[in-house]
Amino acid sequence: MIFLGLLIIAVGSFFQSSCYVPINKIKDWSWESYWFVQAVFAFLLLPFLGMMLAIPENHTIGELFESAPPFNIWMTILFGALWGVGGLTFGLSMRYLGVALGQSIALGTCAGLGTIMGPVMLQIFFPEQDPLSQLTFSVIIGVIVTLAGINIIGIAGAMKANTLSEDEKKSSVKDFNFPKGILIALLCGFMSGCFNIGLAFGADINFGALTQAEYKTLPATFLVTLGGFVTNAVYCFYQNQKNHTWSDYGKGNVFFNNLLLCILAGALWYSQFFGLSIGKGYLVESPTLMTLSFCILMALNVVFSNVWGIILKEWKGCPPRTIAVLIVGIIVLVISCFLPQII
């Protein structure tokens, strides 16, 4: 059962890491336009449909939220809004560092902070529940090994920046800027960690024993992405106004093509958290893996994003030594997914 749970999380991670492939094929739309359209599906419609799976027969959405503490609902949405800031900077980290390195730094920071800060924040508000007890030795080791893998990949990225000429860098990543990209990716990772904090506050927003284990976190996922959607929509509309790009939505010659690509990108992105929820339903026998599940998801996202980075030739022209360091980092991340269960 545990292996199946990890496999489901891995499949969702692979789909998420593929979401930028259709986005790269969007034509004649500004960033803010296609980001908003894909957010409608990734952050709003698909999470809502996912949440519906958590509502048993003869029960309603109204009952779900009426039975939950309002404080937990609003804290889940609030941290979702903060996570939305991370989502906005996520695209910029890809822009300046590429898919592989950008996701590695951003998601690595997100993995560590998201795993640790969830229990810490709950300890502040609900000390009687002793949430810090979740941070066992095995969990801490898992986070440390994950961050070590991310750091190794970051070293590979620095080696890439130091060995390639400006023309070679821009041939793989048009706007490559290592110092600027690192700062944005770290900010993105810090804010993105709020996603797991939101999940922690919304962990009990379900129908308890009436909800299947694999669906229990889907309502919280919807509330987090709802908060993130508001943040992203406000910023995208601001950019539409500032850049005079409202006309993008009326370009009939590319609208349906771009819409389909945004739907595909949104579905691929949401699959990571849908897979996380389903996968956790098979990890209940291992409290350590339950606590580390978000960290494992982020680690796998980094692994698959670097695979795509290699496929998209973002590491083209790098010497064998740099590629070797990258591969070592990927191997360490894969080990981090299973090591806590062995300890």
Tab-separated table of C-alpha atoms in Angstrom:
chain	number	residue	atom	x	y	z
A	1	MET	CA	0.000	0.000	0.000
A	2	ILE	CA	2.824	2.411	0.891
A	3	PHE	CA	4.570	1.805	-2.438
A	4	LEU	CA	1.290	2.398	-4.282
A	5	GLY	CA	0.805	5.692	-2.422
A	6	LEU	CA	4.302	6.873	-3.364
A	7	LEU	CA	3.729	5.768	-6.962
A	8	ILE	CA	0.503	7.799	-7.205
A	9	ILE	CA	2.283	10.867	-5.811
A	10	ALA	CA	5.096	10.306	-8.339
A	11	VAL	CA	2.637	10.134	-11.259
A	12	GLY	CA	1.008	13.399	-10.164
A	13	SER	CA	4.457	14.950	-9.820
A	14	PHE	CA	5.415	13.889	-13.337
A	15	PHE	CA	2.268	15.491	-14.762
A	16	GLN	CA	2.926	18.730	-12.842
A	17	SER	CA	6.480	18.907	-14.108
A	18	SER	CA	5.087	18.619	-17.638
A	19	CYS	CA	2.666	21.542	-17.339
A	20	TYR	CA	5.069	24.077	-18.862
A	21	VAL	CA	5.295	22.094	-22.094
A	22	PRO	CA	1.806	23.167	-23.330
A	23	ILE	CA	2.318	26.674	-21.918
A	24	ASN	CA	5.395	27.092	-24.106
A	25	LYS	CA	3.210	26.469	-27.170
A	26	ILE	CA	0.751	29.319	-26.438
A	27	LYS	CA	0.863	32.010	-29.136
A	28	ASP	CA	0.104	35.745	-29.252
A	29	TRP	CA	-0.953	36.019	-25.601
A	30	SER	CA	0.919	37.936	-22.943
A	31	TRP	CA	2.081	36.154	-19.806
A	32	GLU	CA	-0.673	37.680	-17.645
A	33	SER	CA	-3.405	36.537	-20.047
A	34	TYR	CA	-2.468	32.894	-20.342
A	35	TRP	CA	-1.510	32.707	-16.667
A	36	PHE	CA	-4.972	33.860	-15.639
A	37	VAL	CA	-6.780	31.476	-17.989
A	38	GLN	CA	-4.787	28.450	-16.855
A	39	ALA	CA	-5.300	29.553	-13.221
A	40	VAL	CA	-9.077	29.398	-13.712
A	41	PHE	CA	-8.719	25.674	-14.362
A	42	ALA	CA	-5.684	24.862	-12.183
A	43	PHE	CA	-6.667	26.856	-9.094
A	44	LEU	CA	-10.469	27.033	-9.288
A	45	LEU	CA	-12.506	24.657	-11.457
A	46	LEU	CA	-10.462	21.446	-11.166
A	47	PRO	CA	-9.873	21.755	-7.390
A	48	PHE	CA	-13.624	22.364	-6.989
A	49	LEU	CA	-14.409	19.177	-8.914
A	50	GLY	CA	-11.826	17.368	-6.824
A	51	MET	CA	-13.454	18.600	-3.629
A	52	MET	CA	-16.792	17.153	-4.775
A	53	LEU	CA	-15.269	13.668	-4.479
A	54	ALA	CA	-14.888	14.263	-0.738
A	55	ILE	CA	-18.622	14.890	-0.236
A	56	PRO	CA	-20.482	11.659	0.557
A	57	GLU	CA	-23.844	10.861	-0.986
A	58	ASN	CA	-26.776	12.748	0.585
A	59	HIS	CA	-24.447	15.496	1.888
A	60	THR	CA	-23.731	18.975	0.520
A	61	ILE	CA	-20.955	21.541	0.248
A	62	GLY	CA	-22.898	23.733	2.660
A	63	GLU	CA	-22.797	21.014	5.326
A	64	LEU	CA	-19.067	20.584	4.766
A	65	PHE	CA	-18.225	24.199	5.555
A	66	GLU	CA	-20.909	24.695	8.205
A	67	SER	CA	-19.412	21.878	10.261
A	68	ALA	CA	-15.841	23.227	10.011
A	69	PRO	CA	-14.439	25.915	12.381
A	70	PRO	CA	-14.519	29.287	10.552
A	71	PHE	CA	-11.026	30.057	11.878
A	72	ASN	CA	-9.576	27.016	10.126
A	73	ILE	CA	-11.409	27.836	6.894
A	74	TRP	CA	-10.126	31.403	6.769
A	75	MET	CA	-6.578	30.476	7.780
A	76	THR	CA	-6.537	27.885	5.002
A	77	ILE	CA	-7.650	30.519	2.478
A	78	LEU	CA	-5.208	33.098	3.900
A	79	PHE	CA	-2.196	30.849	3.513
A	80	GLY	CA	-3.513	29.987	0.064
A	81	ALA	CA	-3.403	33.688	-0.824
A	82	LEU	CA	0.182	33.873	0.457
A	83	TRP	CA	1.017	30.776	-1.556
A	84	GLY	CA	-0.436	32.603	-4.564
A	85	VAL	CA	2.434	35.089	-4.333
A	86	GLY	CA	4.783	32.130	-4.673
A	87	GLY	CA	2.828	30.998	-7.715
A	88	LEU	CA	3.308	34.385	-9.362
A	89	THR	CA	7.069	34.368	-8.825
A	90	PHE	CA	7.273	30.711	-9.883
A	91	GLY	CA	6.873	31.666	-13.521
A	92	LEU	CA	9.593	34.303	-13.177
A	93	SER	CA	12.010	31.763	-11.706
A	94	MET	CA	11.463	29.643	-14.852
A	95	ARG	CA	12.027	32.721	-16.992
A	96	TYR	CA	15.430	33.586	-15.512
A	97	LEU	CA	16.732	30.117	-14.628
A	98	GLY	CA	14.905	27.709	-16.939
A	99	VAL	CA	12.515	24.888	-16.093
A	100	ALA	CA	15.126	22.638	-14.477
A	101	LEU	CA	17.073	25.021	-12.254
A	102	GLY	CA	14.162	27.364	-11.543
A	103	GLN	CA	11.901	24.579	-10.280
A	104	SER	CA	14.784	22.974	-8.381
A	105	ILE	CA	15.550	26.014	-6.229
A	106	ALA	CA	11.943	27.167	-5.794
A	107	LEU	CA	10.462	23.749	-5.024
A	108	GLY	CA	13.388	22.724	-2.847
A	109	THR	CA	12.899	25.732	-0.594
A	110	CYS	CA	9.163	25.083	-0.661
A	111	ALA	CA	9.670	21.434	0.328
A	112	GLY	CA	11.750	22.180	3.411
A	113	LEU	CA	9.814	25.192	4.698
A	114	GLY	CA	6.409	23.714	3.886
A	115	THR	CA	7.115	20.537	5.825
A	116	ILE	CA	8.582	22.257	8.890
A	117	MET	CA	6.359	25.346	9.077
A	118	GLY	CA	3.040	23.436	8.997
A	119	PRO	CA	3.487	21.846	12.462
A	120	VAL	CA	5.196	25.007	13.767
A	121	MET	CA	2.238	27.242	12.852
A	122	LEU	CA	-0.262	24.737	14.248
A	123	GLN	CA	1.752	24.627	17.480
A	124	ILE	CA	1.272	28.380	17.853
A	125	PHE	CA	-2.520	28.212	17.503
A	126	PHE	CA	-3.282	24.712	18.817
A	127	PRO	CA	-0.544	23.793	21.339
A	128	GLU	CA	-2.867	21.304	23.037
A	129	GLN	CA	-2.660	19.097	19.936
A	130	ASP	CA	1.167	18.972	20.130
A	131	PRO	CA	1.677	19.243	16.340
A	132	LEU	CA	5.457	19.490	16.778
A	133	SER	CA	5.452	15.797	17.672
A	134	GLN	CA	5.059	15.180	13.921
A	135	LEU	CA	8.611	16.435	13.372
A	136	THR	CA	10.289	13.167	14.319
A	137	PHE	CA	13.939	12.306	13.704
A	138	SER	CA	13.014	10.482	10.494
A	139	VAL	CA	11.076	13.492	9.210
A	140	ILE	CA	13.949	15.895	9.929
A	141	ILE	CA	16.423	13.552	8.219
A	142	GLY	CA	14.118	13.337	5.205
A	143	VAL	CA	13.955	17.148	4.938
A	144	ILE	CA	17.727	17.498	5.354
A	145	VAL	CA	18.459	14.932	2.640
A	146	THR	CA	15.938	16.637	0.333
A	147	LEU	CA	17.572	20.024	0.879
A	148	ALA	CA	20.993	18.437	0.305
A	149	GLY	CA	19.798	17.162	-3.069
A	150	ILE	CA	18.411	20.594	-3.950
A	151	ASN	CA	21.694	22.218	-2.929
A	152	ILE	CA	23.663	19.841	-5.165
A	153	ILE	CA	21.425	20.728	-8.107
A	154	GLY	CA	21.889	24.407	-7.238
A	155	ILE	CA	25.663	23.870	-7.410
A	156	ALA	CA	25.208	22.327	-10.854
A	157	GLY	CA	23.256	25.441	-11.850
A	158	ALA	CA	26.035	27.721	-10.598
A	159	MET	CA	28.575	25.635	-12.530
A	160	LYS	CA	26.424	26.032	-15.612
A	161	ALA	CA	26.307	29.798	-15.136
A	162	ASN	CA	30.100	29.993	-14.746
A	163	THR	CA	31.082	27.789	-17.682
A	164	LEU	CA	28.738	28.885	-20.455
A	165	SER	CA	29.076	32.065	-22.471
A	166	GLU	CA	26.223	34.558	-22.472
A	167	ASP	CA	25.178	33.418	-25.949
A	168	GLU	CA	25.156	29.745	-24.851
A	169	LYS	CA	23.078	30.557	-21.762
A	170	LYS	CA	20.501	32.470	-23.751
A	171	SER	CA	20.313	29.801	-26.431
A	172	SER	CA	18.737	27.441	-23.858
A	173	VAL	CA	17.043	30.020	-21.588
A	174	LYS	CA	16.377	33.310	-23.396
A	175	ASP	CA	16.391	35.587	-20.318
A	176	PHE	CA	18.905	33.607	-18.227
A	177	ASN	CA	20.036	35.647	-15.202
A	178	PHE	CA	21.477	33.529	-12.389
A	179	PRO	CA	21.700	36.120	-9.528
A	180	LYS	CA	18.261	37.601	-10.233
A	181	GLY	CA	16.736	34.181	-10.808
A	182	ILE	CA	18.103	32.761	-7.531
A	183	LEU	CA	16.596	35.611	-5.483
A	184	ILE	CA	13.205	35.209	-7.156
A	185	ALA	CA	13.295	31.406	-6.799
A	186	LEU	CA	14.105	31.649	-3.062
A	187	LEU	CA	11.228	34.099	-2.529
A	188	CYS	CA	8.980	31.807	-4.526
A	189	GLY	CA	9.987	28.802	-2.426
A	190	PHE	CA	9.411	30.655	0.836
A	191	MET	CA	5.914	31.789	-0.135
A	192	SER	CA	5.027	28.498	-1.845
A	193	GLY	CA	5.659	26.663	1.407
A	194	CYS	CA	2.464	28.313	2.641
A	195	PHE	CA	0.532	25.740	0.591
A	196	ASN	CA	1.354	22.968	3.035
A	197	ILE	CA	0.633	25.255	5.981
A	198	GLY	CA	-2.806	25.877	4.508
A	199	LEU	CA	-3.328	22.130	4.132
A	200	ALA	CA	-2.376	21.676	7.770
A	201	PHE	CA	-5.010	24.185	8.926
A	202	GLY	CA	-7.632	22.572	6.690
A	203	ALA	CA	-6.753	18.941	7.437
A	204	ASP	CA	-10.005	18.308	9.332
A	205	ILE	CA	-12.336	20.035	6.850
A	206	ASN	CA	-14.081	16.878	5.685
A	207	PHE	CA	-16.807	14.476	6.801
A	208	GLY	CA	-14.477	12.356	8.911
A	209	ALA	CA	-15.118	8.631	8.649
A	210	LEU	CA	-17.712	9.244	5.918
A	211	THR	CA	-15.001	10.571	3.588
A	212	GLN	CA	-12.648	8.096	1.943
A	213	ALA	CA	-9.077	8.484	3.213
A	214	GLU	CA	-7.714	9.363	-0.213
A	215	TYR	CA	-10.168	12.263	-0.612
A	216	LYS	CA	-9.853	13.865	2.822
A	217	THR	CA	-7.439	16.657	1.909
A	218	LEU	CA	-9.246	17.687	-1.294
A	219	PRO	CA	-11.517	20.272	0.429
A	220	ALA	CA	-8.470	21.914	2.028
A	221	THR	CA	-6.705	21.835	-1.339
A	222	PHE	CA	-9.630	23.715	-2.899
A	223	LEU	CA	-9.572	26.401	-0.182
A	224	VAL	CA	-5.821	26.893	-0.557
A	225	THR	CA	-6.006	27.183	-4.337
A	226	LEU	CA	-9.042	29.474	-3.996
A	227	GLY	CA	-6.911	31.899	-1.976
A	228	GLY	CA	-4.143	31.564	-4.528
A	229	PHE	CA	-6.542	32.181	-7.390
A	230	VAL	CA	-7.635	35.512	-5.909
A	231	THR	CA	-4.015	36.667	-5.588
A	232	ASN	CA	-3.143	35.580	-9.119
A	233	ALA	CA	-6.316	37.001	-10.697
A	234	VAL	CA	-5.799	40.430	-9.108
A	235	TYR	CA	-2.199	40.589	-10.311
A	236	CYS	CA	-3.006	39.331	-13.816
A	237	PHE	CA	-5.821	41.863	-14.224
A	238	TYR	CA	-3.472	44.597	-12.999
A	239	GLN	CA	-0.938	43.565	-15.643
A	240	ASN	CA	-3.674	43.416	-18.301
A	241	GLN	CA	-4.577	47.007	-17.472
A	242	LYS	CA	-1.001	48.198	-17.193
A	243	ASN	CA	0.186	46.560	-20.404
A	244	HIS	CA	-3.050	47.127	-22.368
A	245	THR	CA	-3.366	43.397	-23.046
A	246	TRP	CA	-7.116	42.949	-22.463
A	247	SER	CA	-7.408	42.389	-26.197
A	248	ASP	CA	-5.629	39.022	-25.826
A	249	TYR	CA	-8.882	37.409	-24.726
A	250	GLY	CA	-10.577	38.522	-27.932
A	251	LYS	CA	-8.045	37.166	-30.416
A	252	GLY	CA	-10.317	34.702	-32.154
A	253	ASN	CA	-7.596	33.266	-34.391
A	254	VAL	CA	-5.685	31.811	-31.416
A	255	PHE	CA	-8.280	31.807	-28.626
A	256	PHE	CA	-9.471	28.202	-28.808
A	257	ASN	CA	-5.986	26.823	-29.406
A	258	ASN	CA	-4.634	28.755	-26.412
A	259	LEU	CA	-7.662	27.843	-24.310
A	260	LEU	CA	-7.098	24.134	-24.894
A	261	LEU	CA	-3.417	24.499	-24.036
A	262	CYS	CA	-4.316	26.373	-20.827
A	263	ILE	CA	-6.830	23.667	-19.871
A	264	LEU	CA	-4.168	21.012	-20.437
A	265	ALA	CA	-1.576	22.969	-18.462
A	266	GLY	CA	-4.065	23.527	-15.628
A	267	ALA	CA	-4.999	19.838	-15.500
A	268	LEU	CA	-1.349	18.787	-15.455
A	269	TRP	CA	-0.570	21.269	-12.687
A	270	TYR	CA	-3.531	20.281	-10.468
A	271	SER	CA	-2.743	16.587	-10.829
A	272	GLN	CA	0.148	16.958	-8.373
A	273	PHE	CA	-2.169	17.845	-5.487
A	274	PHE	CA	-4.872	15.469	-6.578
A	275	GLY	CA	-2.231	12.750	-6.631
A	276	LEU	CA	-0.936	13.932	-3.247
A	277	SER	CA	-4.376	13.529	-1.691
A	278	ILE	CA	-4.999	10.110	-3.248
A	279	GLY	CA	-1.478	8.944	-2.400
A	280	LYS	CA	-1.721	10.005	1.246
A	281	GLY	CA	-4.736	7.738	1.567
A	282	TYR	CA	-2.334	4.814	1.128
A	283	LEU	CA	0.299	6.186	3.532
A	284	VAL	CA	-1.819	6.228	6.703
A	285	GLU	CA	0.164	3.290	8.074
A	286	SER	CA	3.301	5.462	8.089
A	287	PRO	CA	2.957	8.732	10.077
A	288	THR	CA	6.460	9.705	8.949
A	289	LEU	CA	5.584	9.509	5.264
A	290	MET	CA	2.271	11.268	5.915
A	291	THR	CA	4.165	14.224	7.394
A	292	LEU	CA	6.800	14.095	4.658
A	293	SER	CA	4.358	13.598	1.762
A	294	PHE	CA	4.459	17.271	0.724
A	295	CYS	CA	8.256	17.261	0.858
A	296	ILE	CA	8.337	14.064	-1.211
A	297	LEU	CA	6.036	15.628	-3.804
A	298	MET	CA	8.264	18.695	-4.139
A	299	ALA	CA	11.394	16.524	-4.362
A	300	LEU	CA	9.847	14.477	-7.170
A	301	ASN	CA	8.765	17.687	-8.906
A	302	VAL	CA	12.415	18.727	-8.929
A	303	VAL	CA	13.501	15.343	-10.282
A	304	PHE	CA	11.024	15.389	-13.150
A	305	SER	CA	11.571	19.080	-13.923
A	306	ASN	CA	15.263	18.359	-14.406
A	307	VAL	CA	14.404	15.448	-16.680
A	308	TRP	CA	12.368	17.910	-18.756
A	309	GLY	CA	15.264	20.362	-18.551
A	310	ILE	CA	17.525	17.772	-20.131
A	311	ILE	CA	14.908	16.951	-22.783
A	312	LEU	CA	14.459	20.659	-23.582
A	313	LYS	CA	18.273	20.982	-23.870
A	314	GLU	CA	18.572	23.530	-21.070
A	315	TRP	CA	21.843	21.863	-20.027
A	316	LYS	CA	23.176	21.692	-23.588
A	317	GLY	CA	26.814	22.774	-23.813
A	318	CYS	CA	27.586	22.071	-20.154
A	319	PRO	CA	30.738	20.011	-19.465
A	320	PRO	CA	30.363	16.388	-18.270
A	321	ARG	CA	31.375	17.389	-14.740
A	322	THR	CA	28.357	19.715	-14.444
A	323	ILE	CA	25.993	17.038	-15.746
A	324	ALA	CA	27.498	14.548	-13.277
A	325	VAL	CA	26.784	16.907	-10.366
A	326	LEU	CA	23.211	17.355	-11.637
A	327	ILE	CA	22.683	13.586	-11.799
A	328	VAL	CA	24.069	13.139	-8.259
A	329	GLY	CA	21.557	15.736	-7.030
A	330	ILE	CA	18.692	13.911	-8.741
A	331	ILE	CA	19.781	10.585	-7.211
A	332	VAL	CA	19.928	12.133	-3.718
A	333	LEU	CA	16.383	13.479	-4.171
A	334	VAL	CA	15.079	10.062	-5.204
A	335	ILE	CA	16.752	8.519	-2.138
A	336	SER	CA	15.164	11.172	0.103
A	337	CYS	CA	11.706	9.873	-0.864
A	338	PHE	CA	12.372	6.411	0.594
A	339	LEU	CA	15.044	6.997	3.257
A	340	PRO	CA	12.656	8.022	6.101
A	341	GLN	CA	10.813	4.727	5.764
A	342	ILE	CA	14.085	2.794	6.097
A	343	ILE	CA	15.387	4.673	9.163
